[in-house]
XYZ file of C-alpha atoms in Angstrom:
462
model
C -27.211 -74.194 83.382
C -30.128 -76.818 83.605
C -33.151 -75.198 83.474
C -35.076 -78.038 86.088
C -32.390 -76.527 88.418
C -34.682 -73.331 88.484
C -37.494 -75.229 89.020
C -38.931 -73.678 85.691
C -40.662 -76.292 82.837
C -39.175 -76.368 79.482
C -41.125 -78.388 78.064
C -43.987 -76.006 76.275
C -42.124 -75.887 73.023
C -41.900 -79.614 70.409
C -38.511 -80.866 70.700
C -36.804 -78.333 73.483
C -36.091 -81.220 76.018
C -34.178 -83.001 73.169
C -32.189 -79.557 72.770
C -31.299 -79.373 76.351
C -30.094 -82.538 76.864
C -27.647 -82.042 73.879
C -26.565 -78.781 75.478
C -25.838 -80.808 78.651
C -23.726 -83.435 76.936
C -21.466 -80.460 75.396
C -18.823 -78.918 77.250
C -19.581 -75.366 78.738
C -17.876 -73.068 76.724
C -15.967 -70.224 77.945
C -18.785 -67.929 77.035
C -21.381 -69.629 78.348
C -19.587 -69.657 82.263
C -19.180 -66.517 81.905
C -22.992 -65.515 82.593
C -23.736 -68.075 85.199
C -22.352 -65.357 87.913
C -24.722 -62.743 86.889
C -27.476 -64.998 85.935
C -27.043 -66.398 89.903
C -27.086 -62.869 90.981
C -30.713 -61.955 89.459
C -32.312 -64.562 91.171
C -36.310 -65.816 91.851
C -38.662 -66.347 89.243
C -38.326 -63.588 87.194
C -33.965 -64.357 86.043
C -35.059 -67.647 85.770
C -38.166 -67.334 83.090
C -36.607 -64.959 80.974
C -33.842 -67.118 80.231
C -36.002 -70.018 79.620
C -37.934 -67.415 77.143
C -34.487 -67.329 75.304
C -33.798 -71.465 75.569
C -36.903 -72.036 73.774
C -35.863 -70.262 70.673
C -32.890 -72.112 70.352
C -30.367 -69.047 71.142
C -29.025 -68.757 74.745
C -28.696 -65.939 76.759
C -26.792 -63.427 75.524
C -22.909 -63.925 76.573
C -20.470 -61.753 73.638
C -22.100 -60.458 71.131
C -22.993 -62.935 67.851
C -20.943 -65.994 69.629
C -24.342 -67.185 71.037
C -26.487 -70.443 70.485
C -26.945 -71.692 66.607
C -23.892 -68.741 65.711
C -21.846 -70.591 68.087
C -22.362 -74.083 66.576
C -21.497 -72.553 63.088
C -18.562 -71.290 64.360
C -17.095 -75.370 64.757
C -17.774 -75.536 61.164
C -14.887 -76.135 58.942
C -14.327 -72.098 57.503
C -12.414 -71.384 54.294
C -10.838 -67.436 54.321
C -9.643 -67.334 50.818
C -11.578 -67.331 47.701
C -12.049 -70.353 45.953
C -12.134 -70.765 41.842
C -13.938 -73.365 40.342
C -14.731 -74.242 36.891
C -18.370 -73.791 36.794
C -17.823 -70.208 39.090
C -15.921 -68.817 36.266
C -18.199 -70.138 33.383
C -20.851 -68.765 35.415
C -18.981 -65.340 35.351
C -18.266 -65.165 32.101
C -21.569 -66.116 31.155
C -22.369 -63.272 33.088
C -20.149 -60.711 31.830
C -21.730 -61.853 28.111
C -24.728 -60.744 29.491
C -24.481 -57.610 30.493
C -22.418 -56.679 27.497
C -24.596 -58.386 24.833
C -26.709 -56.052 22.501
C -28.145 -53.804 22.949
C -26.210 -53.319 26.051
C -27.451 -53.925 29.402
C -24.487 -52.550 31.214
C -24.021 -49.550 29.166
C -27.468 -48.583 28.972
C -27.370 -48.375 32.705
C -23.578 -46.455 32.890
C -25.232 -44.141 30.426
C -28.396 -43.707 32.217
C -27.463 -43.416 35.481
C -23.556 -42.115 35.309
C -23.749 -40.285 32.449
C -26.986 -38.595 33.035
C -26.304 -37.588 36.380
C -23.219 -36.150 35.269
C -25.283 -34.130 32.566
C -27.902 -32.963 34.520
C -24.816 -31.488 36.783
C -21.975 -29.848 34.335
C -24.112 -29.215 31.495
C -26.423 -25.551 31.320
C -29.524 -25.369 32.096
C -32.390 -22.809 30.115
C -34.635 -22.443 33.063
C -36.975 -20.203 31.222
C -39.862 -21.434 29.621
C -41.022 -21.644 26.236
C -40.952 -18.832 24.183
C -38.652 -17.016 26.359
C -36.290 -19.887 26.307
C -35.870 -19.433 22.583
C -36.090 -15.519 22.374
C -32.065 -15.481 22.036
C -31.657 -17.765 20.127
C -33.763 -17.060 17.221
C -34.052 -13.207 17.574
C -30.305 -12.524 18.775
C -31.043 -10.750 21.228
C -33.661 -9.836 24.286
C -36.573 -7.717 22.820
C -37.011 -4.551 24.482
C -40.306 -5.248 25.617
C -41.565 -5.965 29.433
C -42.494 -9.486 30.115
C -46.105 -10.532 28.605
C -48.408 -11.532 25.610
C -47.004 -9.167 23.000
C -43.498 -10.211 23.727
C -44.741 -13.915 23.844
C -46.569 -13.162 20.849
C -43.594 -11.895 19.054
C -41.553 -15.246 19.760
C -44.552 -17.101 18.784
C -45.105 -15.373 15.384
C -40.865 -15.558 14.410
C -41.361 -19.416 14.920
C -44.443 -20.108 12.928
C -43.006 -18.250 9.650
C -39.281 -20.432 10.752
C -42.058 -23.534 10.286
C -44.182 -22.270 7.283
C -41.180 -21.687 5.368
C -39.615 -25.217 5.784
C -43.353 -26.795 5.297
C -43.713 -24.343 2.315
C -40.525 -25.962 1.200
C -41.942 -29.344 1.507
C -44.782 -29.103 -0.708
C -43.622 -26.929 -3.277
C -41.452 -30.270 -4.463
C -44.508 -32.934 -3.801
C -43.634 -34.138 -0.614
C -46.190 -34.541 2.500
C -44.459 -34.699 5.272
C -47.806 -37.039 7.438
C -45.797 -36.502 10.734
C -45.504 -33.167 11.842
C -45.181 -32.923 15.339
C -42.859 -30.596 17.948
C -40.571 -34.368 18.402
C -39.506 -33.306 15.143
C -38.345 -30.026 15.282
C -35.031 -29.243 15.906
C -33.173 -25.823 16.080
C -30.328 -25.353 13.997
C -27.654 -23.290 15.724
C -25.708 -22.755 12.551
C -28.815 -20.717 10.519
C -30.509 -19.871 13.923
C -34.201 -21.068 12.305
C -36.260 -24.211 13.178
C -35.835 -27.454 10.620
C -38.169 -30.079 10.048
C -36.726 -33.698 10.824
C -37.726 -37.280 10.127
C -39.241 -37.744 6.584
C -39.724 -41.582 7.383
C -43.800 -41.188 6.775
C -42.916 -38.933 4.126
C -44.541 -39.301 0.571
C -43.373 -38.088 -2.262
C -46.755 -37.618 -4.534
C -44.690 -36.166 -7.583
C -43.502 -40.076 -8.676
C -46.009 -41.805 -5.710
C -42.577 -42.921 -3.480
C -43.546 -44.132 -0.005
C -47.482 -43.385 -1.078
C -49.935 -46.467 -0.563
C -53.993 -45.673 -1.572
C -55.507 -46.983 1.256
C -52.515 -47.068 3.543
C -52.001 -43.732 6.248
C -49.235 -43.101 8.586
C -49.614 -40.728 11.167
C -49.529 -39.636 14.984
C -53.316 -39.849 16.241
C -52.464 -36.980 18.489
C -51.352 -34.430 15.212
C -53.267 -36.050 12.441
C -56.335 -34.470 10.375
C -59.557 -36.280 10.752
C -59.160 -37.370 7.405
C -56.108 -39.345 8.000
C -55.781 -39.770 4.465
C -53.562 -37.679 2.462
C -55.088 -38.209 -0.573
C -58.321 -40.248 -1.674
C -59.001 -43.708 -0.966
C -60.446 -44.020 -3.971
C -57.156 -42.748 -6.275
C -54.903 -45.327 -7.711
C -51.540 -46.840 -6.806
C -49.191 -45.203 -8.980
C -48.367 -45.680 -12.452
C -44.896 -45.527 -14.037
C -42.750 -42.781 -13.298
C -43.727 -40.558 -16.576
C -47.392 -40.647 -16.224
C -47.061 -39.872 -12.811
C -44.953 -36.824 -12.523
C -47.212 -35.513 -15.596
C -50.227 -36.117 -13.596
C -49.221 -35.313 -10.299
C -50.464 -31.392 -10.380
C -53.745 -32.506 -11.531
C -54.169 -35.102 -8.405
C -52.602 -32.333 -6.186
C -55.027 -29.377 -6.749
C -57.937 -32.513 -6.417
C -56.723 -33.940 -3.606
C -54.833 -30.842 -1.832
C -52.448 -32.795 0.380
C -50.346 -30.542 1.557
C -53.480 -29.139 4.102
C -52.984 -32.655 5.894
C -49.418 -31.048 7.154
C -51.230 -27.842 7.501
C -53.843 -28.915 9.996
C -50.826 -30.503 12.609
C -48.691 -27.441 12.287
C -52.115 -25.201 13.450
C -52.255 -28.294 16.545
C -48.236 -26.858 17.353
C -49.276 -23.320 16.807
C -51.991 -23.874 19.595
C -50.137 -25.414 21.950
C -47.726 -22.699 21.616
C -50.187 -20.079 22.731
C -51.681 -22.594 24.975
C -48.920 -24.141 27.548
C -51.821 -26.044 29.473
C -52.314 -27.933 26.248
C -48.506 -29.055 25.675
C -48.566 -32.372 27.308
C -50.471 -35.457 25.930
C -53.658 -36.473 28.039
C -54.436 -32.285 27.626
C -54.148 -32.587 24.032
C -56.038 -35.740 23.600
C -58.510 -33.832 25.499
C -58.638 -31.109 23.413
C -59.073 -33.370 20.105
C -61.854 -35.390 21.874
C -63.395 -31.781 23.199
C -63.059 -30.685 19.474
C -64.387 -33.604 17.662
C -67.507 -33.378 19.957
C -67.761 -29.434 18.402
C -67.284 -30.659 14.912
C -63.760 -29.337 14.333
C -64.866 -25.890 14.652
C -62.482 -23.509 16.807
C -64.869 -20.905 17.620
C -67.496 -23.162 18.914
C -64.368 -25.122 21.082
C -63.734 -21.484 22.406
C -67.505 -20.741 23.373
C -67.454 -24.137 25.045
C -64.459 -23.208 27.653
C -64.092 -19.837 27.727
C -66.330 -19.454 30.245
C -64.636 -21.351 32.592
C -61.340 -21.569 31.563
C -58.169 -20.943 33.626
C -55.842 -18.388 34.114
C -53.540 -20.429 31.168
C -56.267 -20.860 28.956
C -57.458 -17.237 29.218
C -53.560 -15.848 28.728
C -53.557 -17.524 25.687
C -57.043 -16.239 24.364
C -55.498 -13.018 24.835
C -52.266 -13.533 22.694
C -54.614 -14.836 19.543
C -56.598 -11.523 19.910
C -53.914 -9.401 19.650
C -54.028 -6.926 17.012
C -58.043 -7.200 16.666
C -57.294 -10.899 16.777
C -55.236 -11.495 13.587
C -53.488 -14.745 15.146
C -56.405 -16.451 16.174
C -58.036 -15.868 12.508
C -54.946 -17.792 10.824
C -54.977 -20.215 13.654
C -58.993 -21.227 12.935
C -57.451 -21.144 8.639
C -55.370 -23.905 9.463
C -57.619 -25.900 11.970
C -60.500 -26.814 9.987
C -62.305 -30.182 9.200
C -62.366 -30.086 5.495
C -59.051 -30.243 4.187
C -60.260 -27.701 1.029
C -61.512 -25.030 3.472
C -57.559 -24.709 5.058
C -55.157 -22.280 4.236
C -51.799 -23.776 2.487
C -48.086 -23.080 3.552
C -47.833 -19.998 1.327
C -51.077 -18.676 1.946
C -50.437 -18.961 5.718
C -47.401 -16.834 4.975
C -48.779 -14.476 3.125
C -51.489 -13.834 6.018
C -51.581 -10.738 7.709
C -50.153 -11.996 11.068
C -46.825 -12.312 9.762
C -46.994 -8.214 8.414
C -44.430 -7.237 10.789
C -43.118 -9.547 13.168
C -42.991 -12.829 10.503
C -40.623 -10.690 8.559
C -37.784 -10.719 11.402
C -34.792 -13.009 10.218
C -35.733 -13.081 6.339
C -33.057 -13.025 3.887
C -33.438 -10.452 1.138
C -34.193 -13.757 -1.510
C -36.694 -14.548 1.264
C -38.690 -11.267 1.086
C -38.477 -10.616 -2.487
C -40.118 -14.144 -2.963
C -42.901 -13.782 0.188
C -43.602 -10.097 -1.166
C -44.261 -11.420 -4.703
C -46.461 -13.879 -3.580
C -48.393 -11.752 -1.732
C -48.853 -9.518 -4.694
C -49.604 -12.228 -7.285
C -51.578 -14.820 -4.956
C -54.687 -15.948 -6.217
C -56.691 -18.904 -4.377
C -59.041 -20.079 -7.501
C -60.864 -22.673 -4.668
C -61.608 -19.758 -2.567
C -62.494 -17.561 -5.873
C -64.893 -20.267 -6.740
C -66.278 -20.836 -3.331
C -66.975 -17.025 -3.265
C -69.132 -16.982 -6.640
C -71.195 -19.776 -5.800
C -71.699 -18.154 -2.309
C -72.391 -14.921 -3.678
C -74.816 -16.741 -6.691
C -76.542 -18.624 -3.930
C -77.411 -15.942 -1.200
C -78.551 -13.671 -4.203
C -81.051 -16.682 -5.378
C -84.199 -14.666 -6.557
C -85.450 -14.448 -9.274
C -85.326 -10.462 -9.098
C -81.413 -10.188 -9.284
C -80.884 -13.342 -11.260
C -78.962 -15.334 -9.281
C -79.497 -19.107 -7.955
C -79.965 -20.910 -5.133
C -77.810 -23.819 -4.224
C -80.716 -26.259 -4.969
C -80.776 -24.935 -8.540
C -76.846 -24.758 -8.583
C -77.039 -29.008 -7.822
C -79.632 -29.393 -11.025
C -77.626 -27.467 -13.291
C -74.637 -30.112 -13.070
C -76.835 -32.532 -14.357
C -79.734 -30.943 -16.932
C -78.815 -30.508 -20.744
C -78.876 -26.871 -21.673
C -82.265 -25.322 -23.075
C -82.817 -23.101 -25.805
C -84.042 -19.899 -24.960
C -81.837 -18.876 -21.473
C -77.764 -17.795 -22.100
C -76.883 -17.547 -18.872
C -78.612 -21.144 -17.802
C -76.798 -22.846 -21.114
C -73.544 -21.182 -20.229
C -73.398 -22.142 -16.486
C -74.444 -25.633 -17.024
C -71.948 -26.224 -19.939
C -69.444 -25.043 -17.347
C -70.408 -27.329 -14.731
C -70.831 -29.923 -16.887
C -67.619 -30.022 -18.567
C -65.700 -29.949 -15.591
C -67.229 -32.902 -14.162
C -66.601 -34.657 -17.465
C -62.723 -33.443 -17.067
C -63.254 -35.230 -13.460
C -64.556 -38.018 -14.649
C -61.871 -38.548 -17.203
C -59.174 -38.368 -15.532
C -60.267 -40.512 -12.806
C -61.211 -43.573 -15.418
C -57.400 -42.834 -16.838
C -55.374 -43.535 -13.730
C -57.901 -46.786 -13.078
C -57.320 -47.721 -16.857
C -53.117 -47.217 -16.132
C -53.275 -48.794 -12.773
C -55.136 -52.173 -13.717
C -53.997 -51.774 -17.662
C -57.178 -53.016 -18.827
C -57.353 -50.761 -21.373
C -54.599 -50.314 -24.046
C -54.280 -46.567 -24.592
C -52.833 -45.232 -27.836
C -49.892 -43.203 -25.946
C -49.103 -45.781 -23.527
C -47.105 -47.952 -26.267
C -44.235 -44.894 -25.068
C -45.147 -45.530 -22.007
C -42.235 -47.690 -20.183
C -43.244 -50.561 -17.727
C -42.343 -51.671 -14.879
C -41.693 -55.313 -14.814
């Protein structure tokens, strides 16, 4: 087995001539007299460098398969069969087991993730249709007998928005902003086959100031208003509970929170029409494309309606349906000044929901949407309209004013000689008295400054 027998030198590795003189010392195995036959067969140079090739690394020529070389001298190693317990091995495993089980769970949250997931995703059924069509059952009852396209989309689209006006509607009509809407917290109740509202954590309750900080917002940047403010930064913390639930309509119909929730729910309504803008970076997209257009719809539309894809385009055509009713309440809700939106009820009472937005209603449910419709009057909108209306007539040949003069009537005393002047600037002037009051009350009540001669009835909280 030498390797000098074959002439060959084994000497261009460190340390290999130590290694074959131990080999030398140890009795030939079995194994290893096995190959000398063949290896004496093979002959010349060419047997005799390929097995020094496998000397130098220390493993032998191959005899049975893992019995060779270093495996070989493992092999005279003392070898223990059974399994041994120790003291430390089973503190170790316990430790272990602790572990794993500890909360919040590592081992469960994998059984559940990948066991009972997988088993989900394979027993349970799965909707394969998309939104709306995945929902057409479900909230209609049944499969509209209409072919495949935007009116039947549109349909779906319209049966949903009243299904979330009417819980947002129900919302604000007892104080409460909700600050979060957002489609994570919808759900679809099976029992009353309608769409709920969920998750009132960022919830305030304006009518007694619960869960409402001044200068404090809570939102989703993705949903929010640009105000991000529900109310003014400028209004006080609450008072006591009297003062504020007798005050609370006046700060609502300054303030108009309720169009903060308004403004999200148009967001949901887009995306909606618009599947290309249902996932996040497309919607942060859209709010950075829409800031840069001053939060004005139609000037977003001009911007990529030129080049906008086949989604983008499908959905332009389900807001002009019906001489494009849907995209005229969509552009009421999505607006930058909160004043200038529509609210919950006037969004109902909007001609897109004429027809299809009355699907589902309970009679208690018409009645009350039909009487608001007929007894609905927007006094912002009414007063927006006369000063519009006073302003483009602004000559002096039809008596109106401009919106220049408008601005120095709040603040001159009336003259002698001119009604109309005296009666316009009394009006304008005593409302931003009432303003004014009202405003130094609630700081007078917050800081208690002041002592006020009703406030002795007043109780405090320590």
């Amino acid at each position: 087995m030498a390797a000098s027998g074959l002439g060959l030198s084994t000497s261009f590795l460190p340390g290999h001539d130590t290694l074959l003189r131990r080999r030398r010392r140890r009795p030939a195995s079995p194994s290893t007299a096995s190959f000398r036959p063949v290896t004496a067969e093979l002959g010349g140079v060419a047997a005799g460098l390929g097995r020094q090739l496998v000397e130098a690394v220390g493993v032998g020529l191959p005899c049975t398969v893992m019995q060779c070389g270093d495996v070989i001298y493992r092999s005279t190693l003392p070898q223990n069969d059974g399994l041994t317990i120790t003291a430390p091995g089973v503190a170790l495993a316990l430790a272990a087991v602790s572990y794993l089980w500890a909360t919040p769970g590592v081992a469960p949250g994998f059984f559940d993730m990948f066991v009972l997931a997988f088993a989900e995703r394979l027993f349970r059924p799965t909707f394969r249709k998309e939104f709306p069509y995945n929902v057409e059952t479900k909230i209609l009852g049944n499969v509209q007998d209409l072919p495949k396209g935007i009116a039947r989309e549109n349909k779906i689209i319209q049966t949903v928005m009243r299904q979330l006006l009417f819980a947002l509607d129900g919302l604000h009509s007892t104080g409460i902003v909700h600050r979060d809407i957002k489609p994570q917290n919808v759900i679809f109740s099976e029992g009353s086959r309608t769409f709920k509202i969920i998750d009132l954590g960022a919830a305030a309750d304006l009518r007694v100031g619960i869960n409402y900080i001044p200068k404090e917002f809570l939102l989703d940047p993705r949903y929010a208003a640009p105000e991000q403010y529900i109310m003014s930064t400028q209004t006080p913390s609450a008072p006591s509970v009297p003062v504020a639930t007798t005050l609370s309509p006046v700060l609502w119909q300054l303030n108009l929170p309720d169009r903060f929730d308004i403004y999200s729910l148009g967001l949901i309504f887009l995306q909606m029409a618009f599947p290309s803008l249902r996932t996040d970076s497309s919607l942060i997209q859209f709010n950075r494309q829409l800031k840069r257009c001053d939060y004005d719809l139609q000037a977003w539309r001009n911007l990529v309606e030129p080049r906008a894809t086949a989604e983008l385009r499908r959905g332009f055509d389900i807001m002009d349906l019906d001489n494009g009713i849907g995209w005229e309440l969509l552009t009421s809700m999505v607006r930058y000044k909160a004043r200038q939106r529509t609210s919950a009820e006037g969004a109902l009472a909007h001609p897109y929901f004429n027809r299809e937005g009355l699907l589902g209603l309970s009679v208690m449910q018409n009645a009350r949407l039909q009487l608001f419709r007929a007894t609905q009057k927007d006094y912002s909108e009414a007063a927006r309209w006369v000063i519009g209306l006073m302003a483009r007539s602004g000559t002096e040949e039809v008596g109106g004013f401009t919106e220049a003069q408008l601005q120095e009537l709040r603040e001159i005393k009336p003259k002698k000689g001119n009604a109309q002047r005296n009666v316009l600037a009394s009006v304008l002037r005593l409302q931003k008295k009432i303003v004014k009051t009202i405003n130094e009350s609630m700081d007078e009540l917050a800081s208690q400054r002041k002592s006020i001669w009703w406030s002795r009835w007043i109780p405090r909280e320590e």
